[in-house]
mmCIF file of C-alpha atoms in Angstrom:
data_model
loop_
_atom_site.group_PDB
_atom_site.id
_atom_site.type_symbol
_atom_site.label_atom_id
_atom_site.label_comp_id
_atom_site.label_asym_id
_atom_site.label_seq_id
_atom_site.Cartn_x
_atom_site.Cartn_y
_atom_site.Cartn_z
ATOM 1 C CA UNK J 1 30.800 -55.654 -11.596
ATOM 2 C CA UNK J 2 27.170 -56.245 -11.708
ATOM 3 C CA UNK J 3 26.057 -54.891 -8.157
ATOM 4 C CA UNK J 4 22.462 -54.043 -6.968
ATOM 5 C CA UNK J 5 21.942 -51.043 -4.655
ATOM 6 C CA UNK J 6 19.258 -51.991 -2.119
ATOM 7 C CA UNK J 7 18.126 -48.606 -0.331
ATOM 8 C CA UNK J 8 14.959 -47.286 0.718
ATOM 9 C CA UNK J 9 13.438 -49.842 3.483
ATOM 10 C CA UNK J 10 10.824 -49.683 6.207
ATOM 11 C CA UNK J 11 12.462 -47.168 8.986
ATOM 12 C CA UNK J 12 12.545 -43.868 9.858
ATOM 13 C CA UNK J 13 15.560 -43.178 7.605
ATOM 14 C CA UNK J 14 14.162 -43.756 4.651
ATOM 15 C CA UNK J 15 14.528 -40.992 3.236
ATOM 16 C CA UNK J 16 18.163 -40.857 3.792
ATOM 17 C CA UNK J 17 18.714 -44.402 2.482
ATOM 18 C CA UNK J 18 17.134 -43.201 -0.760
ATOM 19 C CA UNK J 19 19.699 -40.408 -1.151
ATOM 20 C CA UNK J 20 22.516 -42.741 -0.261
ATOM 21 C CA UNK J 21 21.655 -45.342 -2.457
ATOM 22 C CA UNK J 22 21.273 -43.482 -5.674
ATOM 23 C CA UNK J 23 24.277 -41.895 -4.949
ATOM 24 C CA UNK J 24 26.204 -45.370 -4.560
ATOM 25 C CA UNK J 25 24.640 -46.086 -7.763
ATOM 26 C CA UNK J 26 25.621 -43.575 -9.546
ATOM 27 C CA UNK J 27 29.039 -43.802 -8.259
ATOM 28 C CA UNK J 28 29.306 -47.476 -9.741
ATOM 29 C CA UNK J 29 28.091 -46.227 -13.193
ATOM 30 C CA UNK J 30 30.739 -43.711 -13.628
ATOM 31 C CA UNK J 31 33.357 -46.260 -12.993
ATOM 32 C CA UNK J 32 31.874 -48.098 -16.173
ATOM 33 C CA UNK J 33 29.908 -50.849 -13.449
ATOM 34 C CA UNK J 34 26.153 -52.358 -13.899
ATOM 35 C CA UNK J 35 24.460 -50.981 -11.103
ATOM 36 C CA UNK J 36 20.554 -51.546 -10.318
ATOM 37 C CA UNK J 37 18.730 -49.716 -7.998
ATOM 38 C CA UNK J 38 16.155 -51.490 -5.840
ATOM 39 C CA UNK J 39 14.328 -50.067 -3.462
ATOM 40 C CA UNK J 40 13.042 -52.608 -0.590
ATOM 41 C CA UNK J 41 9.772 -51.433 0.264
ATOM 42 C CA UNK J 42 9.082 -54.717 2.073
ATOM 43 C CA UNK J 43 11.805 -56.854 3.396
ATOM 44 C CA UNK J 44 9.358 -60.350 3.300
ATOM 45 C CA UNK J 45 9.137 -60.083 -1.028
ATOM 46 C CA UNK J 46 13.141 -59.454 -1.205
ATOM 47 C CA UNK J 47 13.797 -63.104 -1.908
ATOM 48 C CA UNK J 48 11.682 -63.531 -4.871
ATOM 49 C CA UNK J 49 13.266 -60.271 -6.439
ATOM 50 C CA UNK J 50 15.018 -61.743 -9.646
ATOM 51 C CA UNK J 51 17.571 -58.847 -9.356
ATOM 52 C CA UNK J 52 18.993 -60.681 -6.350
ATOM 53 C CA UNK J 53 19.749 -63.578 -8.961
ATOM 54 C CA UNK J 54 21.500 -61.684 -11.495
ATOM 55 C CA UNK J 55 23.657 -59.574 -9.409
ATOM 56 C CA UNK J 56 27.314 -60.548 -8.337
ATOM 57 C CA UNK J 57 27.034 -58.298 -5.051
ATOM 58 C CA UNK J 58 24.744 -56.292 -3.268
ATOM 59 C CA UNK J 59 25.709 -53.352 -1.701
ATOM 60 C CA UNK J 60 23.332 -52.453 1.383
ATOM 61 C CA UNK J 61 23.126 -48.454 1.509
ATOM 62 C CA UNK J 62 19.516 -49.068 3.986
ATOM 63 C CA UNK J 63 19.513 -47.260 6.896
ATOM 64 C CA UNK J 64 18.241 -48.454 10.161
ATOM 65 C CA UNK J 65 15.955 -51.497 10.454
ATOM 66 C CA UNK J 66 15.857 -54.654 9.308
ATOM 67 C CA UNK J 67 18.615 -53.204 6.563
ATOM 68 C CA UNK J 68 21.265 -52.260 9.282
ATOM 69 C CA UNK J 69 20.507 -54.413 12.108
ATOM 70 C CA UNK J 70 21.579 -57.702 10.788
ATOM 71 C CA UNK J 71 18.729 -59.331 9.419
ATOM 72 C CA UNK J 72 19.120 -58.450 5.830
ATOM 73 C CA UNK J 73 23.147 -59.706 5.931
ATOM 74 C CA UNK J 74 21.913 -63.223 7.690
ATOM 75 C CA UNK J 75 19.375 -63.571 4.813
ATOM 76 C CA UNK J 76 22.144 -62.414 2.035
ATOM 77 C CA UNK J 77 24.190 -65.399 4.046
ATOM 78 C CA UNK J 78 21.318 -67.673 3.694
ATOM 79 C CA UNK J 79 20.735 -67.210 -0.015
ATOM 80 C CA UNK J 80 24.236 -67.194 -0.450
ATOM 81 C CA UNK J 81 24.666 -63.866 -2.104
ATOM 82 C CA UNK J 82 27.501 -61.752 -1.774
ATOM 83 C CA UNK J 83 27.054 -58.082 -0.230
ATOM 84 C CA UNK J 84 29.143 -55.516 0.917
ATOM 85 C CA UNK J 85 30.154 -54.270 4.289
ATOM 86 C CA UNK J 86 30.058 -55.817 7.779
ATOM 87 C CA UNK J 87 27.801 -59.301 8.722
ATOM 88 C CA UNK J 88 25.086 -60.070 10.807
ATOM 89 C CA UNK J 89 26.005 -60.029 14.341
ATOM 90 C CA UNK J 90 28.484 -56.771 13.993
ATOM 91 C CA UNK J 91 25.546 -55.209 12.032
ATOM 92 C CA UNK J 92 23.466 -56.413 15.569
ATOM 93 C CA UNK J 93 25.435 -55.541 17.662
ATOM 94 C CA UNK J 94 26.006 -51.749 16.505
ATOM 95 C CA UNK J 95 22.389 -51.191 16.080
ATOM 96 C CA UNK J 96 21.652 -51.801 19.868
ATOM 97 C CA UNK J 97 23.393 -49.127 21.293
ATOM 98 C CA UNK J 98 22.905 -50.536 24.756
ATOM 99 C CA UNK J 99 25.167 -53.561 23.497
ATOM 100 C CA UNK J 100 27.754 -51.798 22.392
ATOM 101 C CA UNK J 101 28.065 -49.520 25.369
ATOM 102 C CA UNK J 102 28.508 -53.017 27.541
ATOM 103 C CA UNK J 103 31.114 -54.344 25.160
ATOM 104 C CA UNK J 104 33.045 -50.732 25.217
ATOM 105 C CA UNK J 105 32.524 -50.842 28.841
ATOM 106 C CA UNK J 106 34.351 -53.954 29.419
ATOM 107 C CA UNK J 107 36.800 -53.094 26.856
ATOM 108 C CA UNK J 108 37.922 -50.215 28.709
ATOM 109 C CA UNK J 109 36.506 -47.361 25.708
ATOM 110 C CA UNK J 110 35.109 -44.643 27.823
ATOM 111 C CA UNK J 111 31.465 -43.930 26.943
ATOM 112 C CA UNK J 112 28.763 -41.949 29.030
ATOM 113 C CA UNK J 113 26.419 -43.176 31.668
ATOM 114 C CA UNK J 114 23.293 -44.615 30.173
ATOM 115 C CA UNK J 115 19.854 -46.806 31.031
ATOM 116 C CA UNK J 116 18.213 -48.979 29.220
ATOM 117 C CA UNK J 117 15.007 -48.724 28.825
ATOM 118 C CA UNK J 118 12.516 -51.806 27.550
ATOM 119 C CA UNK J 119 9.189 -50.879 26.141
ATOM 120 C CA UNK J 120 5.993 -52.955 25.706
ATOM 121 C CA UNK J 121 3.950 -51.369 22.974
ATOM 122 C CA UNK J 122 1.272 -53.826 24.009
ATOM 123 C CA UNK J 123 0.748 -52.717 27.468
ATOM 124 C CA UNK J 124 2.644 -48.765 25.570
ATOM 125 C CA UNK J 125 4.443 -48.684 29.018
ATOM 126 C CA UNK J 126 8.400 -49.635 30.103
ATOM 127 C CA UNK J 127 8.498 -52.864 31.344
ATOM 128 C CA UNK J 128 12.404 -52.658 32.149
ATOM 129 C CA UNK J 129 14.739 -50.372 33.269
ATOM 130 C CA UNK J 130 18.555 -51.602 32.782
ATOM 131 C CA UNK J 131 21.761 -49.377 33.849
ATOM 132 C CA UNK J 132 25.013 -49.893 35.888
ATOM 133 C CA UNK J 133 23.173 -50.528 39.190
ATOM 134 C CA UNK J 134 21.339 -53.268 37.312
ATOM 135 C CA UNK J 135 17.573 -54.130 36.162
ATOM 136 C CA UNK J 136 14.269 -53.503 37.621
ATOM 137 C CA UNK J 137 11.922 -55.561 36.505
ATOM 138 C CA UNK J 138 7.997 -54.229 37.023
ATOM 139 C CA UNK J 139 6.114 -53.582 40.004
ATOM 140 C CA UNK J 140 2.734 -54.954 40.333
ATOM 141 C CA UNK J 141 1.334 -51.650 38.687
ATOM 142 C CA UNK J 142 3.749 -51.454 36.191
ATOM 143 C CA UNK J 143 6.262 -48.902 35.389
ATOM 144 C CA UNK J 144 5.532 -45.477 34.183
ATOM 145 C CA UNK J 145 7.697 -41.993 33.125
ATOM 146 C CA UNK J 146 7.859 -41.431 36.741
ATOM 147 C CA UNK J 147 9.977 -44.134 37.779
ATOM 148 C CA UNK J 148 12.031 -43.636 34.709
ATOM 149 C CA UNK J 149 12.445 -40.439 35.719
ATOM 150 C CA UNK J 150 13.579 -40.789 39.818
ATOM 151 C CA UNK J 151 16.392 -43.969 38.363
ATOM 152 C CA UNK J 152 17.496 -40.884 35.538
ATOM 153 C CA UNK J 153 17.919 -38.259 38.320
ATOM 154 C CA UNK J 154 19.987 -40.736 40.431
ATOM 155 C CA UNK J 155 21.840 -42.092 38.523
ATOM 156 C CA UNK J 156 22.547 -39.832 35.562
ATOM 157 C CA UNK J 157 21.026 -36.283 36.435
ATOM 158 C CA UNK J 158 20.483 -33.742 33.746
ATOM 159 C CA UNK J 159 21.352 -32.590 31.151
ATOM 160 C CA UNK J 160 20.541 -35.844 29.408
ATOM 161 C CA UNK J 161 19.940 -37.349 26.012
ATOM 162 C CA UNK J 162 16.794 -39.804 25.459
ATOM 163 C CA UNK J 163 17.349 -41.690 21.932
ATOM 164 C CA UNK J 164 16.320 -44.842 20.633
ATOM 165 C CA UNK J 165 18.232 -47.527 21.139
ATOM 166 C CA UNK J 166 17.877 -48.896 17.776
ATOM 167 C CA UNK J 167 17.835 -45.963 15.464
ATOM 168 C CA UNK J 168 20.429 -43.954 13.715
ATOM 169 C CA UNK J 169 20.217 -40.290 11.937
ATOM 170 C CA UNK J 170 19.469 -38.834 15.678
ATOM 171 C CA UNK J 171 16.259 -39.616 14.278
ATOM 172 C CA UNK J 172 13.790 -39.289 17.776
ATOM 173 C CA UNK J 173 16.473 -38.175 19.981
ATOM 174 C CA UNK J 174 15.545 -35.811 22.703
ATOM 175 C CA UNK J 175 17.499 -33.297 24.580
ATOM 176 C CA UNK J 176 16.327 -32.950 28.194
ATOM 177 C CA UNK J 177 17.793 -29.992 30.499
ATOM 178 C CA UNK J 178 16.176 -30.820 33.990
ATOM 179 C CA UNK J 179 13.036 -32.908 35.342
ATOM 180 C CA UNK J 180 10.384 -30.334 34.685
ATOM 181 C CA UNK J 181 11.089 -31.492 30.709
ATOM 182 C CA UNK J 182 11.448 -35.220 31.168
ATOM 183 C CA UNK J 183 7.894 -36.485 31.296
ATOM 184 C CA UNK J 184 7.084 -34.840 28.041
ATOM 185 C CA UNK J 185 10.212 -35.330 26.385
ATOM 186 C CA UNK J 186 9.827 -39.246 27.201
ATOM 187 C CA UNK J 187 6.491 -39.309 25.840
ATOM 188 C CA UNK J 188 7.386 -38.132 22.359
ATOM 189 C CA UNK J 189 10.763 -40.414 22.193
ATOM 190 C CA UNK J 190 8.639 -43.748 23.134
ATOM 191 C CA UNK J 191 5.725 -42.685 20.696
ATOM 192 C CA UNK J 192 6.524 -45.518 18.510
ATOM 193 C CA UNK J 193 6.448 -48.175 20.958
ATOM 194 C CA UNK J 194 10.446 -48.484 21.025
ATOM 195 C CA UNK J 195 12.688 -49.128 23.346
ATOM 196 C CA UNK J 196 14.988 -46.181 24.543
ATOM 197 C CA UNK J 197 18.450 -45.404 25.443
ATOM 198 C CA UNK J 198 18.693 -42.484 28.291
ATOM 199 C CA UNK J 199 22.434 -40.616 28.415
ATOM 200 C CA UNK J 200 24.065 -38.635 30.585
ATOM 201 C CA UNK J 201 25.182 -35.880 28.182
ATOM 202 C CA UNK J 202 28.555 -34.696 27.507
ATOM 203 C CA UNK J 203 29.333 -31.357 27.214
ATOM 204 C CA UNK J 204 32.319 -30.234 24.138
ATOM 205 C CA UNK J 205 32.707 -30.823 21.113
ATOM 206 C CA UNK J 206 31.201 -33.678 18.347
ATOM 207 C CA UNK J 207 33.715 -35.753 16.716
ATOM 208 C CA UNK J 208 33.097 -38.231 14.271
ATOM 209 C CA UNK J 209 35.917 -41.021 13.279
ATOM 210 C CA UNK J 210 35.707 -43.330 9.760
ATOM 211 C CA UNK J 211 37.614 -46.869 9.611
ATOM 212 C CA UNK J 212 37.209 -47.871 6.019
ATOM 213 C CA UNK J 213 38.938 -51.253 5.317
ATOM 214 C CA UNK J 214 40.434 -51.321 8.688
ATOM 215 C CA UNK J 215 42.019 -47.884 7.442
ATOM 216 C CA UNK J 216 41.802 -45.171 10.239
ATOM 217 C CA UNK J 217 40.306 -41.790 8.277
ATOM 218 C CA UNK J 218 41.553 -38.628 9.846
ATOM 219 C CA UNK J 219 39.164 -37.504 12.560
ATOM 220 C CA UNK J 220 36.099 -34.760 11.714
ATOM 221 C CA UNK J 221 34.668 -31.924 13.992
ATOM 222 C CA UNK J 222 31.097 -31.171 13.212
ATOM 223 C CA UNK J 223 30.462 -27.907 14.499
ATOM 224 C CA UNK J 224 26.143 -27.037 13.684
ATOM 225 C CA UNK J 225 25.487 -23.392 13.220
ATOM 226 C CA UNK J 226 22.585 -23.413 15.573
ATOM 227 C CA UNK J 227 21.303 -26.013 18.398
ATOM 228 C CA UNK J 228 22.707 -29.803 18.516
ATOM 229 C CA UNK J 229 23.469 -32.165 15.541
ATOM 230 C CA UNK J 230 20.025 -33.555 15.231
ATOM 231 C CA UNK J 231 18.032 -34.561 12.131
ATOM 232 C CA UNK J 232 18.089 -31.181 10.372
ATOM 233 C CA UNK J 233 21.561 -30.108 10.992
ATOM 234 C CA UNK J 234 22.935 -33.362 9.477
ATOM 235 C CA UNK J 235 20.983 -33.283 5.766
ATOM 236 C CA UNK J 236 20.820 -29.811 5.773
ATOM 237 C CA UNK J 237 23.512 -28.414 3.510
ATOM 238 C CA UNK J 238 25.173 -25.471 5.171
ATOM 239 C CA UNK J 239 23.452 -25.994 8.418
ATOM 240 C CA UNK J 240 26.871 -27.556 10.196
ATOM 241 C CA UNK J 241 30.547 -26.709 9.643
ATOM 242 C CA UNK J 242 32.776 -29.626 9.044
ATOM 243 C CA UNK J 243 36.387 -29.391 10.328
ATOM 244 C CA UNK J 244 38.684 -32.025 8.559
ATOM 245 C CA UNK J 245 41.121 -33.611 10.156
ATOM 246 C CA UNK J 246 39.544 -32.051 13.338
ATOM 247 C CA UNK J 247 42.146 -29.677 15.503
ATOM 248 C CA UNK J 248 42.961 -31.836 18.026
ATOM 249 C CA UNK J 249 46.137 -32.346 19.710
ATOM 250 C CA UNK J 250 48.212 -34.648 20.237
ATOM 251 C CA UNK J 251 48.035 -37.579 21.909
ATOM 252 C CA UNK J 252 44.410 -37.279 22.323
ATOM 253 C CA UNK J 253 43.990 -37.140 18.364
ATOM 254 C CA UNK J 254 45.680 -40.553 18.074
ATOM 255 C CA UNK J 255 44.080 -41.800 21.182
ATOM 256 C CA UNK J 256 39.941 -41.029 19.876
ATOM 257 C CA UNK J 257 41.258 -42.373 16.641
ATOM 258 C CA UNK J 258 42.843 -46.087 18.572
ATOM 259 C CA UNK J 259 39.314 -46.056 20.321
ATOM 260 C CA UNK J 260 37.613 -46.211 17.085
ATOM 261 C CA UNK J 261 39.886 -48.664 15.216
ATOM 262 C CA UNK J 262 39.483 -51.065 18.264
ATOM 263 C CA UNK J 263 35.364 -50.726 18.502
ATOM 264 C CA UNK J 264 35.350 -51.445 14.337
ATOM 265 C CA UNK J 265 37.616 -54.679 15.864
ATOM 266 C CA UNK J 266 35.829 -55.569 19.217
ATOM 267 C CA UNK J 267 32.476 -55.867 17.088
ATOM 268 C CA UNK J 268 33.724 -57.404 14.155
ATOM 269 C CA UNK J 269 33.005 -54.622 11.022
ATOM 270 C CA UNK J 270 33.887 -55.060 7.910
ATOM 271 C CA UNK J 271 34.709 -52.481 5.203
ATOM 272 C CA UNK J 272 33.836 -49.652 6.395
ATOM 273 C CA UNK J 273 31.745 -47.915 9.967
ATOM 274 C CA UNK J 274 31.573 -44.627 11.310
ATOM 275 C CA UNK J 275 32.060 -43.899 15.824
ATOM 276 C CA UNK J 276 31.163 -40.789 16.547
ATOM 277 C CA UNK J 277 32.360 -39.146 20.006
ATOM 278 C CA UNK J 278 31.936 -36.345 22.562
ATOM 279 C CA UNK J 279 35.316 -34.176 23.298
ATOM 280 C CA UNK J 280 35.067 -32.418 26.364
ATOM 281 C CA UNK J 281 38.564 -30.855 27.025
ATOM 282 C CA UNK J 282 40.477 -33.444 27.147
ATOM 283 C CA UNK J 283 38.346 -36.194 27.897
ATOM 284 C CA UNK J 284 36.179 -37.805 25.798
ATOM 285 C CA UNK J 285 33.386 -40.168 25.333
ATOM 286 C CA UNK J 286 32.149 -42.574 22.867
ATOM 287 C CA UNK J 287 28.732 -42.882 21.908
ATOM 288 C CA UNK J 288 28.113 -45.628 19.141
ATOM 289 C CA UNK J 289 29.222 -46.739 16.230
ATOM 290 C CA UNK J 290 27.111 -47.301 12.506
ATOM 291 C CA UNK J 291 28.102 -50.035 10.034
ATOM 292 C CA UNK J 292 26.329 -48.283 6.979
ATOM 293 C CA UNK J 293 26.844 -44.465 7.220
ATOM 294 C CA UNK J 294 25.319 -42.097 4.957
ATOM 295 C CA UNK J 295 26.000 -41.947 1.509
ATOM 296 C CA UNK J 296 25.018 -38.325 0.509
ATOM 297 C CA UNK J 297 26.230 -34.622 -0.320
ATOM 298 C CA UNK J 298 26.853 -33.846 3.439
ATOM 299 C CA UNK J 299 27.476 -37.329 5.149
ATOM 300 C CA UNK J 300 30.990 -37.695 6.963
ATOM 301 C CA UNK J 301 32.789 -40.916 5.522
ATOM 302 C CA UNK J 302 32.935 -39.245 1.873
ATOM 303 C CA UNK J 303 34.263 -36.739 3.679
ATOM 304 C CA UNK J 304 37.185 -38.335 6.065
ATOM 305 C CA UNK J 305 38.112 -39.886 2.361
ATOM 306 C CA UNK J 306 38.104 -37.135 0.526
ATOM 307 C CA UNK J 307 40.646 -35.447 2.957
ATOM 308 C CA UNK J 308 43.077 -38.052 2.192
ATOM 309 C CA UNK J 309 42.800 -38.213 -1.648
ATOM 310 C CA UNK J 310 39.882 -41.008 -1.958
ATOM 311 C CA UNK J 311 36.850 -39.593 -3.763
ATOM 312 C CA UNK J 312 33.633 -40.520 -3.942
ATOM 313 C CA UNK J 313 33.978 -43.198 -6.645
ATOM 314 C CA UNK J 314 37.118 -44.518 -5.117
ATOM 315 C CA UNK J 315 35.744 -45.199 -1.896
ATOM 316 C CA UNK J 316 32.449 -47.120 -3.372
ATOM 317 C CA UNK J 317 34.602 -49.371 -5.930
ATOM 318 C CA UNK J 318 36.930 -49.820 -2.965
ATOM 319 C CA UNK J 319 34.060 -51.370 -0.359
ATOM 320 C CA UNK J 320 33.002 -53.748 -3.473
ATOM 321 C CA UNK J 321 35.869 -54.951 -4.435
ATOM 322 C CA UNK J 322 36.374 -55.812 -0.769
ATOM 323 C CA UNK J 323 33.628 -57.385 -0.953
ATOM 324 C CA UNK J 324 34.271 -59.754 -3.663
ATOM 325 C CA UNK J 325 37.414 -60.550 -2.212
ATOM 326 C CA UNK J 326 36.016 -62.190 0.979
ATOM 327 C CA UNK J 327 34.444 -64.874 -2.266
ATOM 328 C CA UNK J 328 35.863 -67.085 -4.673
ATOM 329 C CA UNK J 329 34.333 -65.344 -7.742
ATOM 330 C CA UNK J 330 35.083 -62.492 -6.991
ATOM 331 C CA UNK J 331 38.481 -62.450 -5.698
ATOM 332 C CA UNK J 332 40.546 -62.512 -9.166
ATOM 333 C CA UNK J 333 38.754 -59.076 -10.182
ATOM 334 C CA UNK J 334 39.277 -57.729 -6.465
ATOM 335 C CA UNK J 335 43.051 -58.048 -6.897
ATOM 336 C CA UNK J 336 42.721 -56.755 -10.569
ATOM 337 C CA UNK J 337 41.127 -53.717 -8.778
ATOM 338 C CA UNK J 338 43.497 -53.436 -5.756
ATOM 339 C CA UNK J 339 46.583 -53.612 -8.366
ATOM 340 C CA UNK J 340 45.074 -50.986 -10.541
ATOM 341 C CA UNK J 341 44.869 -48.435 -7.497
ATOM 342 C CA UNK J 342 46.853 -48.533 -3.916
ATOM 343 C CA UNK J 343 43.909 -46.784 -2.358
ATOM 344 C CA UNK J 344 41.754 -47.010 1.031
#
C-alpha cells in the first residue's frame, strides 16, 4: 500500500497529532508499506499537495479541527481519494459534543446533564445558552459569566466540568468545585473565542471503551496518579495507571461496552472510535465519543488491542485495509490482507 499519513494541523492538539502520525507511519513501514508523512500546516494548500495524487489512501491521524470534524473527509470525498476511518457527518457529529449528547439522549445512552454554551468572539461574549430547559437567546445587554453562571447553579450545580465543545485531548477543560470558582474558570475556558460545553460532573471511576471495525475492545480503567485525567496525565508516561480489561462486573461490563458499540452505530463510525465514560457505582455515564484517537506510547486503542493479541502494526494495517475495501481498487488486496490474518 502506498498510504500518506496526514498529521500535524491547525488545533490545539497538534502536538499530539504529530506523535500519532509518525507513529502510524512507522507502523506501515515495518509491515513492508510506502508510507509518507505530511504534515498539514494549512488545510486551504492540501489540494495542490502532489502527495495526495500518488497515494492509494490517506490515513487521517489529525487531531481536532478541521482534521477530525469532518471537513477534511468531505474534501477527501470531493477529490475522490480514499482515506481511512469514519466520514464526514459521523466525524461532525462526534466533534460537537453537544450533538452527540442529544442523539444519546434520545437513544436512551445515559450521559450527564450539560448546557450549551454559544460564543461570539466578535462581540467575546455568549450569545446562547442551550440545555434541557431549552435556549435563551440574549437580552438587550447581552449575556455575560453571570447569567451563565445562575442557569449552571440551577440546573446542574457544582461540581461541574466546563470543556469545549469542539475539542478533544481535555485540552481547555476546567474543573469547577462551587460558584466562587466559576467566573474565573469560565474566563480561561472561552479565551479562544469558542463555544463551551458545561457538565454536571460525575463522581467514580474513568472508563474508556474501543470499537475497532465494529469489534468491541475489552473495556480500560484509567486510574491518574494525581488530580483528574487532563492534558498532562494523558501524554505523560507513568502519570496514569491503565487497568485492562477494567474490573468491572458483570452485567454492567457488558452493558458500558453495548452503550459504546451502539453510539459507534447511532453516529455512523467507521473503523475504529474511542467513548469514554464515568462509572459511579453502578451507574454510569457517557461523555463523548472520538473518531481518531491517539496514536502514541500511552494512548488507549493500542492498548484495548494489545490486550486481545492485536499489536500495534496489526491494528494500523487492519484500519487500511478496511479502508480499501469500502473501494474498488482496493478491495482485491483488502481480502488478500483479511485472508492472510483473522484479526480485529
Amino acid at each position: 500500500m502506498r498510504v500518506l499519513v496526514l498529521m500535524g494541523g491547525e488545533s490545539t492538539e497538534r502536538e499530539v497529532s504529530l506523535r500519532s502520525g509518525r507513529a502510524v507511519a512507522a507502523a506501515l513501514r515495518a509491515r513492508g508499506h510506502e508510507a509518507a508523512e505530511l504534515d498539514v500546516t494549512a488545510f486551504r494548500d492540501l489540494p495542490a499537495q502532489p502527495a495526495l495524487r500518488d497515494c492509494e489512501l490517506v490515513f487521517p491521524a489529525l487531531h481536532g479541527g478541521a482534521g477530525e470534524d469532518g471537513r477534511l473527509q468531505a474534501l477527501l470525498e470531493l477529490l475522490d481519494v480514499p482515506y481511512a476511518l469514519s466520514g464526514p457527518l459521523a466525524s461532525a457529529l462526534a466533534m460537537d459534543k453537544a450533538a452527540t449528547k442529544r442523539l444519546m439522549r434520545g437513544a436512551g445512552i445515559a450521559t450527564p446533564a450539560w448546557l450549551q454554551v454559544v460564543w461570539d468572539p466578535a462581540a467575546d461574549r455568549p450569545v446562547s445558552v442551550a440545555g434541557r430547559s431549552g435556549a435563551r437567546s440574549p437580552d438587550r445587554g447581552g449575556f455575560n459569566a453571570g447569567h451563565v453562571l445562575a442557569r449552571a447553579e440551577a440546573e446542574l450545580g457544582f461540581p461541574l466540568v466546563i470543556k469545549p465543545n469542539a475539542d478533544g485531548s481535555s485540552v481547555g477543560v476546567e474543573m469547577v468545585r462551587d460558584a466562587r470558582g466559576f467566573e474565573e474558570a469560565f474566563a480561561r475556558a472561552a479565551g479562544a473565542g469558542r463555544d463551551l460545553l458545561l457538565e454536571k460532573y460525575v463522581p467514580g471511576r474513568e472508563l474508556t471503551a474501543a470499537i475497532v471495525l465494529g469489534r468491541r475492545l475489552p473495556l480500560l480503567e484509567i486510574v491518574p496518579r494525581k488530580g483528574f485525567y487532563d492534558y498532562g496525565n494523558k501524554y505523560t508516561t507513568g502519570a496514569s495507571e491503565y487497568l485492562v480489561p477494567a474490573p468491572i462486573h458483570s452485567p454492567v461490563y457488558e452493558q458500558i461496552s453495548a452503550d459504546a458499540l451502539s453510539l459507534y452505530d447511532l453516529l455512523g463510525c467507521r473503523g475504529m472510535a474511542r467513548v469514554d465514560f464515568r462509572l459511579d457505582g453502578d451507574a454510569w455515564s457517557c461523555l463523548e465519543l472520538n473518531t481518531i484517537p491517539g496514536f502514541t506510547t500511552t494512548s488507549l486503542v493500542p492498548k484495548a488491542a494489545a490486550a486481545v493479541g492485536i499489536g500495534f502494526e496489526d491494528l494500523v494495517e487492519d484500519l487500511c485495509r478496511d479502508a480499501l475495501a469500502r473501494t474498488g481498487a482496493g478491495r482485491d488486496e483488502a481480502k488478500a490482507g483479511r485472508g492472510k490474518k483473522g484479526k480485529a
